[in-house]
GROMACS .gro file of C-alpha atoms in nm:
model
  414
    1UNK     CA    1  10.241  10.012  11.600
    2UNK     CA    2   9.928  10.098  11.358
    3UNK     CA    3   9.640  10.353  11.490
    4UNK     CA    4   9.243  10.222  11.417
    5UNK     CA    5   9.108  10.536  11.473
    6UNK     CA    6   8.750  10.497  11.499
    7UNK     CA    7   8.519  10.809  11.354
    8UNK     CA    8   8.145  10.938  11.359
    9UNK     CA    9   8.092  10.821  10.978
   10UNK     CA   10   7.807  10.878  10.711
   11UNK     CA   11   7.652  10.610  10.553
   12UNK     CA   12   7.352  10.597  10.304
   13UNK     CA   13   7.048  10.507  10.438
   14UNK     CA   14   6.974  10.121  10.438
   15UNK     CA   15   6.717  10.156  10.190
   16UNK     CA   16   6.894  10.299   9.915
   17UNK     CA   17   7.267  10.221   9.988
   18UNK     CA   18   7.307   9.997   9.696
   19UNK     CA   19   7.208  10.322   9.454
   20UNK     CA   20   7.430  10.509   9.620
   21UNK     CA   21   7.738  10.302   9.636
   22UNK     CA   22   7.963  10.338   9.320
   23UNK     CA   23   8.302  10.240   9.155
   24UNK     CA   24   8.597  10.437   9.265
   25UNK     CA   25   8.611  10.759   9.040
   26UNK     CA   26   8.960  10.569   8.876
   27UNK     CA   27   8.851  10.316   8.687
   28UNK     CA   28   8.635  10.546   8.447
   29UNK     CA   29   8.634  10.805   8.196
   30UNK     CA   30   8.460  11.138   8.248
   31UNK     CA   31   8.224  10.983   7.920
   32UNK     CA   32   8.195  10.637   8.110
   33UNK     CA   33   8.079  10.798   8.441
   34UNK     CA   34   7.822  11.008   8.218
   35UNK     CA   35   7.665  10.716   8.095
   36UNK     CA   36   7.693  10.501   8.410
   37UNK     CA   37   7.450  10.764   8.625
   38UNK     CA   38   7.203  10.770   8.357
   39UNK     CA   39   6.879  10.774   8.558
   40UNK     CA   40   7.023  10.737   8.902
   41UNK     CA   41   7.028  11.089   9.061
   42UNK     CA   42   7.179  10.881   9.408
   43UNK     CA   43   7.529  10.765   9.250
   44UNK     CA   44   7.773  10.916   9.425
   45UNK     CA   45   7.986  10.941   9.121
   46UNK     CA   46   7.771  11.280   9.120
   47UNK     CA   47   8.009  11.375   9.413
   48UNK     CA   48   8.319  11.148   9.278
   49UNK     CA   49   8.295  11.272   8.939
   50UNK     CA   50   8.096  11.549   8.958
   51UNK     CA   51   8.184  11.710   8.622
   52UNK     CA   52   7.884  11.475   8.484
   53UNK     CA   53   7.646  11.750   8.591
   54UNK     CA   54   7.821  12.042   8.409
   55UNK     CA   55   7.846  12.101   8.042
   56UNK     CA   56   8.093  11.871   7.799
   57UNK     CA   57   8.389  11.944   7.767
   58UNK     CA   58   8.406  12.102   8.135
   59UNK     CA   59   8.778  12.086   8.256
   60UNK     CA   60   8.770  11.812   8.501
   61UNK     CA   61   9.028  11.977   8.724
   62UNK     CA   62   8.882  12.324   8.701
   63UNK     CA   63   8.770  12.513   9.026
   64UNK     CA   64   8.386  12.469   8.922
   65UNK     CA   65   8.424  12.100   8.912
   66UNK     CA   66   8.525  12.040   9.271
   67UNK     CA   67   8.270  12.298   9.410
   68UNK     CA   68   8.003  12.100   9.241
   69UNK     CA   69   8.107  11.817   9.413
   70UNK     CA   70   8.099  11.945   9.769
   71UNK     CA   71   7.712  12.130   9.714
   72UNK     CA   72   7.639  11.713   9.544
   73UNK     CA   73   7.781  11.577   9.863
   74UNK     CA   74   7.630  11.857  10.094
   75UNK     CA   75   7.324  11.831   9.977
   76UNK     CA   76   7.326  11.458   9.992
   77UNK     CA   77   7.434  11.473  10.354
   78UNK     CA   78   7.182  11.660  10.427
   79UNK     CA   79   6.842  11.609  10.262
   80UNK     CA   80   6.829  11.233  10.417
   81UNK     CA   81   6.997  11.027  10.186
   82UNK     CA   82   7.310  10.982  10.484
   83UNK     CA   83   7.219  10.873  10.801
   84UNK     CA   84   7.514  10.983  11.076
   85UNK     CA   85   7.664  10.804  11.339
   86UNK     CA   86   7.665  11.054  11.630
   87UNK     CA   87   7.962  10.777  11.800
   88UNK     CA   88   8.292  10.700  11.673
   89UNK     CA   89   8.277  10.366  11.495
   90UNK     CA   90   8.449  10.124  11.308
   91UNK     CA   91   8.242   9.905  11.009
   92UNK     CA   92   8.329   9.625  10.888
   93UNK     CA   93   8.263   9.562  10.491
   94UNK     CA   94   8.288   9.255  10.332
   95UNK     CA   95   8.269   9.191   9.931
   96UNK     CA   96   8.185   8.878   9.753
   97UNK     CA   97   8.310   8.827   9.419
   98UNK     CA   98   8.279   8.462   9.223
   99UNK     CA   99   8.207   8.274   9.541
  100UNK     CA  100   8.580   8.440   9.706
  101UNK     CA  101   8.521   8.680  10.010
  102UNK     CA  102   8.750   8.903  10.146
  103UNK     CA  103   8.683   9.111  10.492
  104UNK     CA  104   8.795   9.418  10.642
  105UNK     CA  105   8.771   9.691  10.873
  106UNK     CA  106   8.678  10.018  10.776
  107UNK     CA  107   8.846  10.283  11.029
  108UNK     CA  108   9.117  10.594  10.995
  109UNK     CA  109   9.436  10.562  10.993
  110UNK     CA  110   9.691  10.862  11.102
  111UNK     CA  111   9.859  11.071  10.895
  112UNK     CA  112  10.173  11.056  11.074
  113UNK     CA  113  10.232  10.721  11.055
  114UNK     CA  114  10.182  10.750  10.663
  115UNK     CA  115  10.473  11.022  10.699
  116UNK     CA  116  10.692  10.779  10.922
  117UNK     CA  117  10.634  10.471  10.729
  118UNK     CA  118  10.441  10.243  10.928
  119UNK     CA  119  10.193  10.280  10.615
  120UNK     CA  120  10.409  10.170  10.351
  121UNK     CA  121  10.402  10.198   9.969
  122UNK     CA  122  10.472  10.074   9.701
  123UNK     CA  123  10.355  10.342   9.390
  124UNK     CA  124  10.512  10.641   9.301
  125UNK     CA  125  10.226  10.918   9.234
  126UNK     CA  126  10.194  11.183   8.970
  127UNK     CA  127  10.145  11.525   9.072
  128UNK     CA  128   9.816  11.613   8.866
  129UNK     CA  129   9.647  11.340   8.970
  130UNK     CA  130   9.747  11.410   9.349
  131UNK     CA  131   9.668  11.780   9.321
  132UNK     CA  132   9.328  11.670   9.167
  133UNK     CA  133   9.237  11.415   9.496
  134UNK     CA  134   9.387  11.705   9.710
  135UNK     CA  135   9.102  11.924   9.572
  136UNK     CA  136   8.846  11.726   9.569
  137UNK     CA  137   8.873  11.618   9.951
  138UNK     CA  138   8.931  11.986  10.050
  139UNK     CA  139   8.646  12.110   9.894
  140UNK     CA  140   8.410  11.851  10.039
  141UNK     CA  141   8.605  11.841  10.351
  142UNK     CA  142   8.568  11.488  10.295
  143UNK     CA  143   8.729  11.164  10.235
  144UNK     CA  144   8.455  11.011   9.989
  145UNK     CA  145   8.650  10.692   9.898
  146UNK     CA  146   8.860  10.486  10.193
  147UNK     CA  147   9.191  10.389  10.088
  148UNK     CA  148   9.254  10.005  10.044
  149UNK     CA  149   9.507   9.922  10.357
  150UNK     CA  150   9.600   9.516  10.390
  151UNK     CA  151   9.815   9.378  10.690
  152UNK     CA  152   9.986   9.044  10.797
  153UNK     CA  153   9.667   8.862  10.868
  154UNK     CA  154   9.612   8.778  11.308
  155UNK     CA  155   9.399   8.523  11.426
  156UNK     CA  156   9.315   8.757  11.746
  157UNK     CA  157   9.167   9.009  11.517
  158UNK     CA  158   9.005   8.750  11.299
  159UNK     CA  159   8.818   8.635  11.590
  160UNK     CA  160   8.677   8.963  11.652
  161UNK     CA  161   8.602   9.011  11.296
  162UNK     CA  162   8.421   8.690  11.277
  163UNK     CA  163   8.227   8.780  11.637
  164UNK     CA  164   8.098   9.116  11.453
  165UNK     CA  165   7.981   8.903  11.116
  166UNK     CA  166   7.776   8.624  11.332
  167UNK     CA  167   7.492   8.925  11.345
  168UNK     CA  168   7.294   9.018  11.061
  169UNK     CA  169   7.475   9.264  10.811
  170UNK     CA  170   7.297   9.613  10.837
  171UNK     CA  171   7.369   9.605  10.455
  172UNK     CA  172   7.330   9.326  10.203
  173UNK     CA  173   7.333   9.427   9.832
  174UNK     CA  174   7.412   9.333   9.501
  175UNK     CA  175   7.613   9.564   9.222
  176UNK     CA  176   7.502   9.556   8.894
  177UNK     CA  177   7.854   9.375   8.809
  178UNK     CA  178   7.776   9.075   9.104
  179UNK     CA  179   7.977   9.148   9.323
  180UNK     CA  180   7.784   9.141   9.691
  181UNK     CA  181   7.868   9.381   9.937
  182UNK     CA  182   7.747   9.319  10.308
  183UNK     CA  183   7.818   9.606  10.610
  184UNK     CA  184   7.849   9.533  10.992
  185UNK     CA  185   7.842   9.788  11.254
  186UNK     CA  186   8.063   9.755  11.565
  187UNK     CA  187   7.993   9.803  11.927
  188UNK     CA  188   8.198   9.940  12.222
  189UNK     CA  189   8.330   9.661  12.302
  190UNK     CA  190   8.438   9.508  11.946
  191UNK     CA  191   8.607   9.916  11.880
  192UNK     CA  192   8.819   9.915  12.178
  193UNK     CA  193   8.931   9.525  12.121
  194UNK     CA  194   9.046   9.628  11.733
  195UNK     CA  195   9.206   9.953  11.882
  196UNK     CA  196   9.398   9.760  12.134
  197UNK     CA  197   9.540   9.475  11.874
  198UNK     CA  198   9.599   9.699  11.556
  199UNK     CA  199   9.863   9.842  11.856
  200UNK     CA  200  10.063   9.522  11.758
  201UNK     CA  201  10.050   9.540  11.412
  202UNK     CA  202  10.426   9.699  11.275
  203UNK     CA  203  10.310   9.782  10.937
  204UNK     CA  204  10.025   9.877  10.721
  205UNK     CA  205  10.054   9.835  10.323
  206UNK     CA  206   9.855  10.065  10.073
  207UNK     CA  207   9.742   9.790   9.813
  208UNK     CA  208   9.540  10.036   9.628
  209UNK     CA  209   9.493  10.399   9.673
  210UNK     CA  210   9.810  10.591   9.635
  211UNK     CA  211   9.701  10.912   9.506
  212UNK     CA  212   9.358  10.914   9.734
  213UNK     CA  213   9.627  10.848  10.094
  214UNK     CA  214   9.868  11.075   9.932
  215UNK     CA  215   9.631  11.329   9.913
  216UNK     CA  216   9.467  11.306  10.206
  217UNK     CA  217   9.770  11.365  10.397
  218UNK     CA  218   9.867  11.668  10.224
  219UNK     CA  219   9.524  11.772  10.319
  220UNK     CA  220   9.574  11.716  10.656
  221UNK     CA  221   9.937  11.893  10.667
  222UNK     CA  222   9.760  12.155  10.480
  223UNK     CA  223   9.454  12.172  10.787
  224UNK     CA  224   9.738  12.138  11.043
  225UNK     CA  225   9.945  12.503  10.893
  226UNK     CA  226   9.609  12.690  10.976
  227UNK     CA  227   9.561  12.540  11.275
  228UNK     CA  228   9.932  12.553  11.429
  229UNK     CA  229   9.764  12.458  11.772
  230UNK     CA  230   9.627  12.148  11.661
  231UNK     CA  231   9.599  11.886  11.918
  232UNK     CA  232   9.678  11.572  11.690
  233UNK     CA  233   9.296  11.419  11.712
  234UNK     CA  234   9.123  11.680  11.517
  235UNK     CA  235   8.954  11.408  11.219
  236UNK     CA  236   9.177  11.601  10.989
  237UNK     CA  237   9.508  11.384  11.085
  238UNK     CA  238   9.334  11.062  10.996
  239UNK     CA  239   9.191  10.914  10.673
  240UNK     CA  240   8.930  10.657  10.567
  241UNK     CA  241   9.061  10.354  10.518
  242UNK     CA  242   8.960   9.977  10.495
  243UNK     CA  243   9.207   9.708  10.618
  244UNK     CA  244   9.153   9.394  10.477
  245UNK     CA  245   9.413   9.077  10.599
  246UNK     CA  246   9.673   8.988  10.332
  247UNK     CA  247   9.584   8.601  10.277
  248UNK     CA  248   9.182   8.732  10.152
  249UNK     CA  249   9.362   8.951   9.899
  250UNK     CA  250   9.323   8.862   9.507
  251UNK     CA  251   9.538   9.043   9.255
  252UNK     CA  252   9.474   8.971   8.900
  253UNK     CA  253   9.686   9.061   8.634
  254UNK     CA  254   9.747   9.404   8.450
  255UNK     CA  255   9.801   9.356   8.059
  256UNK     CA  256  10.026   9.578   7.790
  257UNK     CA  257   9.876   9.632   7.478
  258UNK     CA  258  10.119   9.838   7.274
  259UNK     CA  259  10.106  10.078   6.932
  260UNK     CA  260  10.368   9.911   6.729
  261UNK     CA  261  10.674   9.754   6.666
  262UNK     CA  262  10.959  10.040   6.650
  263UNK     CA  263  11.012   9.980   6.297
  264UNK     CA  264  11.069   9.615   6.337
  265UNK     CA  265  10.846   9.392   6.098
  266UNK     CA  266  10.682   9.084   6.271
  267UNK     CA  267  10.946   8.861   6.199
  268UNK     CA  268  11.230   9.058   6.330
  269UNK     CA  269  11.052   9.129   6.639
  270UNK     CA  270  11.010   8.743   6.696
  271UNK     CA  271  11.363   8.681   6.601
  272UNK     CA  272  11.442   8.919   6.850
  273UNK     CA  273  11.262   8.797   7.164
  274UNK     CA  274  11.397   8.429   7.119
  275UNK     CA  275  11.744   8.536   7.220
  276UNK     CA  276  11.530   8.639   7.555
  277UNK     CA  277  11.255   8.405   7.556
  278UNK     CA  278  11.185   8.069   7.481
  279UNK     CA  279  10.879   8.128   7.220
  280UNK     CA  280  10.622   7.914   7.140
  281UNK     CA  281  10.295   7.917   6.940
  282UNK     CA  282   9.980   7.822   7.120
  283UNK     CA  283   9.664   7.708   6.957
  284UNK     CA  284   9.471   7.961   7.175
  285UNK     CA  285   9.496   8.253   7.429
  286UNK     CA  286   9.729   8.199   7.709
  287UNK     CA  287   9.721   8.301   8.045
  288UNK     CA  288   9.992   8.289   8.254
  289UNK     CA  289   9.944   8.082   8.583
  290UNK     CA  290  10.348   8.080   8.709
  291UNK     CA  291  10.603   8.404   8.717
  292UNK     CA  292  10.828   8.451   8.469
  293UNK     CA  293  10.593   8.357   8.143
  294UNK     CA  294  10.381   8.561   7.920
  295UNK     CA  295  10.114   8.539   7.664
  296UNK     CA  296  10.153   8.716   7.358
  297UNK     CA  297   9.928   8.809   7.088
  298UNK     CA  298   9.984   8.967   6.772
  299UNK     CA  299   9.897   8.949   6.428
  300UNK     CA  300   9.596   8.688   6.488
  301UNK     CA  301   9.837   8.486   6.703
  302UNK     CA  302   9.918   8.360   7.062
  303UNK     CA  303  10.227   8.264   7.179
  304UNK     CA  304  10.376   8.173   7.552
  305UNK     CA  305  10.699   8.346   7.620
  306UNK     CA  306  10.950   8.197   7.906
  307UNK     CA  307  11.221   8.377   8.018
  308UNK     CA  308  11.547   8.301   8.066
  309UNK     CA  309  11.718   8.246   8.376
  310UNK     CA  310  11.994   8.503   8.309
  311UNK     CA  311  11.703   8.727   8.339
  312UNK     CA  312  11.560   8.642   8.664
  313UNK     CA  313  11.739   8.847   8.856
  314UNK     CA  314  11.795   8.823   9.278
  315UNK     CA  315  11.663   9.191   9.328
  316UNK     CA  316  11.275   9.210   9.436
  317UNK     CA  317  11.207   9.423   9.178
  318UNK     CA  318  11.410   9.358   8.866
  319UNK     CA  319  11.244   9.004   8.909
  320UNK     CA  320  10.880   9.101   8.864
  321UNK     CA  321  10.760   9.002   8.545
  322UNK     CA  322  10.682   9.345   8.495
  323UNK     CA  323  11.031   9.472   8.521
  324UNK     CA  324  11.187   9.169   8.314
  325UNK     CA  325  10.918   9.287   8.009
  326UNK     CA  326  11.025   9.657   8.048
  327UNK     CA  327  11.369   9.617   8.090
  328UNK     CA  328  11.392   9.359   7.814
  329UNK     CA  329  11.145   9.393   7.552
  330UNK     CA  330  10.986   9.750   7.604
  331UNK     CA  331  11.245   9.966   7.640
  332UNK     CA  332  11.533   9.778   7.452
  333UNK     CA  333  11.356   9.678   7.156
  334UNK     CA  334  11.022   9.926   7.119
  335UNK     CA  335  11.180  10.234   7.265
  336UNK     CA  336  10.924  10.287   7.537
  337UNK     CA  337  11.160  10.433   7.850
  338UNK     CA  338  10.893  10.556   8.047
  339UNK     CA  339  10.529  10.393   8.044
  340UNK     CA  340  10.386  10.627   8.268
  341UNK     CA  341  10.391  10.858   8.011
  342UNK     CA  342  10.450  10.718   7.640
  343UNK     CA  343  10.117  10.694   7.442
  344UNK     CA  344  10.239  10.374   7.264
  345UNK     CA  345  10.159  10.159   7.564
  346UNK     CA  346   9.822  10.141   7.740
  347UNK     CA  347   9.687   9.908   8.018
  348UNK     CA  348   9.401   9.685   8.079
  349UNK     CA  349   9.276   9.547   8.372
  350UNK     CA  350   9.266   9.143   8.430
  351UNK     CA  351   8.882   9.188   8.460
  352UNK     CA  352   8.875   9.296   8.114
  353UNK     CA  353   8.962   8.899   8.052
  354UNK     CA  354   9.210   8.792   7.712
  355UNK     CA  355   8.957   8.878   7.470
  356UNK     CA  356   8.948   9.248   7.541
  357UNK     CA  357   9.348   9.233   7.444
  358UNK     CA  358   9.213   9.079   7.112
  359UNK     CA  359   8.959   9.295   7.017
  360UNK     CA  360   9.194   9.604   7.076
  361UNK     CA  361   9.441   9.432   6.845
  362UNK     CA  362   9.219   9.287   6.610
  363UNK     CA  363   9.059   9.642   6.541
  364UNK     CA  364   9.416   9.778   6.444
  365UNK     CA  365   9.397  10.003   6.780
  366UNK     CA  366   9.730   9.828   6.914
  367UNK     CA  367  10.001   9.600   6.744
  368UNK     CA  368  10.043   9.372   7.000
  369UNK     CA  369   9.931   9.271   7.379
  370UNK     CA  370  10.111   9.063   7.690
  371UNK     CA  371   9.890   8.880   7.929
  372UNK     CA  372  10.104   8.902   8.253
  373UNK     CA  373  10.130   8.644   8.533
  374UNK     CA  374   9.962   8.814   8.862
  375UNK     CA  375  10.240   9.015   9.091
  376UNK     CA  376  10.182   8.840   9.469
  377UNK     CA  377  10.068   9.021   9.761
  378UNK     CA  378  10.413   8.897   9.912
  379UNK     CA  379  10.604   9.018   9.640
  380UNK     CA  380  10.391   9.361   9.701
  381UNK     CA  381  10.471   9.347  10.059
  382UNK     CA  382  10.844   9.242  10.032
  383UNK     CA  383  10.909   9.525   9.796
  384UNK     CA  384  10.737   9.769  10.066
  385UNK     CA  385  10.959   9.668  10.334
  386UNK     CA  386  11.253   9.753  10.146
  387UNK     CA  387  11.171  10.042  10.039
  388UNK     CA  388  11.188   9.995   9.692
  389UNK     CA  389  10.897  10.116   9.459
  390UNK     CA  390  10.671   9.857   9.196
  391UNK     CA  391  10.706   9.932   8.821
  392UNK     CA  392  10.384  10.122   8.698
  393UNK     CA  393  10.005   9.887   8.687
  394UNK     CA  394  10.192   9.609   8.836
  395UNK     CA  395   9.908   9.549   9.069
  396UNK     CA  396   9.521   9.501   8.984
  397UNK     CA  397   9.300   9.452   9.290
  398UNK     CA  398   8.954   9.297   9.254
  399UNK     CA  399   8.663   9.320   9.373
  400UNK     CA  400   8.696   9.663   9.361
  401UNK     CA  401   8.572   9.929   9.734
  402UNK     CA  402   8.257  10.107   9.651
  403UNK     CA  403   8.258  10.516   9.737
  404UNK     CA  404   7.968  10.628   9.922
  405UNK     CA  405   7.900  10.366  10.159
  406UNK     CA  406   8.136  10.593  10.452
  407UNK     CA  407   8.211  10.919  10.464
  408UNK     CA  408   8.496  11.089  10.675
  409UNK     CA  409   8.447  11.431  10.764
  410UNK     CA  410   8.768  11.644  10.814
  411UNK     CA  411   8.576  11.923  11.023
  412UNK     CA  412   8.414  11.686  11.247
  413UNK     CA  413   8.447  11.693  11.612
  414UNK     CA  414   8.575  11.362  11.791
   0.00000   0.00000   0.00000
């Protein structure tokens, strides 16, 4: 059974929502985010990244960093920008990206069932980056950016979905990267219907958003130790989330581009991969469409890489394509054991398209690239269920939830 808790939420006023709204804190640099709010005071990377309004060379994780973001997000809460819903609500936010819509329901979900497993993941998390989310939403007594949930799609709750988007969308904007992002607000009755049939959903699946949930539990565990009489609905044991169903998710491939070569010369590193792969030379870039292949491009050159069958293995995980590359190529041949943390290997975002694999090879910044096949959502989900955990970037979700359009307050009364 999965709780839709349904909260009092902030949201930007309708007039200036789409200057507010802003990429997830994640997919940027410190230096990127600096130039990105260039003359708009209302991005709420001000409150996501809020080192952009101290000095250079600020540490992003010290204490000054994460005060400045709860006076940003204070002061934007309460100088007009946020209007707030005085009702517990649930939204529903839907993006557009290249003609391909995907819907979902923004809500809280509890932190026990996160704890029990009826939110299941898929990520392991590293413990600066959690401590750094854990922080942040302390400070502000916030959750600032929802977490992105997806579920075994229902028609029942499609209907209801599709009864709250006949109405006019209270938002309706357009990023500066295309994507459109329209906002519906729910009634009594649509609330207490999604309540009632998230009851017969068994499982919830973090697609994206690891560190943010796994923070914002600790948060709450940390709210519930000074509050040992804590009743279990204090806003504290729930966090922002959107739920999206699983057959509107796309996940577009997540690319190696890598130093070097070991030691190997070009030649021996070919002669190497054929007793993997079959290897062939393409006339252009290659993109795999079907598991189990890879483009590869080095030296001014693309080739498709199949593997094997003796390495397609029967275990969910050993038979990603990200795991075959790893445990075949990376690790074997170029030494890299550990890509979370080996500064060989770097990773770029299917958005980014082929050519940005080119131009970081062609400039000498990397040896070599793979263009991967996308991992599935089932092969995400399947992986989930048995408790097994993805290889590192094996997911990249697109479009991509905008921060700032809801805010969860921790302190607030239900």
């Amino acid at each position: 059974m999965a709780t839709l808790h349904p909260f009092k939420g902030y949201r930007p006023r309708k007039d200036i929502c789409s200057q507010v709204a802003a990429l997830p804190y994640d997919v940027m640099s410190s230096e990127e985010a600096r130039e990105m709010v260039k003359d708009k005071p209302l991005s709420f990377l001000h409150v996501d990244r809020a080192e952009i309004d101290l000095p250079e060379g600020t540490d992003i994780y010290s204490r000054q960093v994460y005060d400045r973001a709860a006076k940003n997000l204070n002061s934007m809460l309460n100088d007009g920008t946020y209007i707030h819903d005085t009702v517990p609500m649930l939204y529903v936010y839907r993006l557009t990206m290249d003609g391909r819509s995907q819907t979902g329901i923004v809500g809280c979900c509890a932190v026990d069932e996160y704890l029990d497993n009826t939110i299941k993941k898929h990520e392991l998390t590293r413990a600066d980056k959690e401590q750094d989310r854990i922080n942040h939403v302390d400070y502000c007594d916030a959750n600032t950016g929802p977490i992105f949930l997806t579920y075994r799609h229902r028609e029942d709750i499609d209907k209801v979905v599709e009864d709250i988007t006949s109405a006019p969308a209270e938002y309706d904007f357009v990023s500066e990267d295309g994507v459109r992002h329209q906002v519906w607000l729910s009634d009594e009755t649509s609330v207490r219907e999604l309540v009632a049939l998230f009851k017969a959903v068994d499982s919830l699946y973090i697609a994206d958003g690891h560190h943010r949930s796994a923070s914002a539990v600790k948060v709450g565990l940390k709210r519930r130790n000074v509050k040992p009489g804590y009743s279990g609905e204090e806003e504290f044991n729930f966090f922002l989330s959107v739920l999206f169903p699983d057959n509107q998710l796309r996940i577009m491939d997540y690319n190696r581009v890598l130093k070097d070569l070991n030691g190997m010369t070009n030649d021996e590193f070919l002669a190497a991969l054929v007793k993997k792969f079959d290897v062939e030379e393409v006339s252009s870039a290659f993109s795999p469409s079907i598991p189990h292949t890879f483009g590869m491009y080095m030296d001014g050159r693309w080739y498709k890489l199949t593997a094997k069958a003796e390495l397609i293995h029967g275990d969910a995980v050993e038979r990603l394509d990200v795991s075959i590359l790893q445990n075949e190529v990376f690790a074997p041949m170029l030494g890299i054991g550990d890509p979370r943390t080996d500064k060989r290997i770097d990773f770029v975002g299917g958005i980014r398209g082929l050519a940005e694999l080119e131009r970081r090879v062609d400039s000498g910044e990397m040896k070599l690239a793979f263009a991967m096949c996308p991992t599935s959502v089932g092969e995400l989900m399947a992986i989930a269920d048995s408790g097994k955990i993805m290889p590192p970037k094996s997911t990249w979700f697109e479009p991509k939830l905008r921060s700032g359009i809801f805010i969860h307050k921790l302190s607030e009364e239900a």
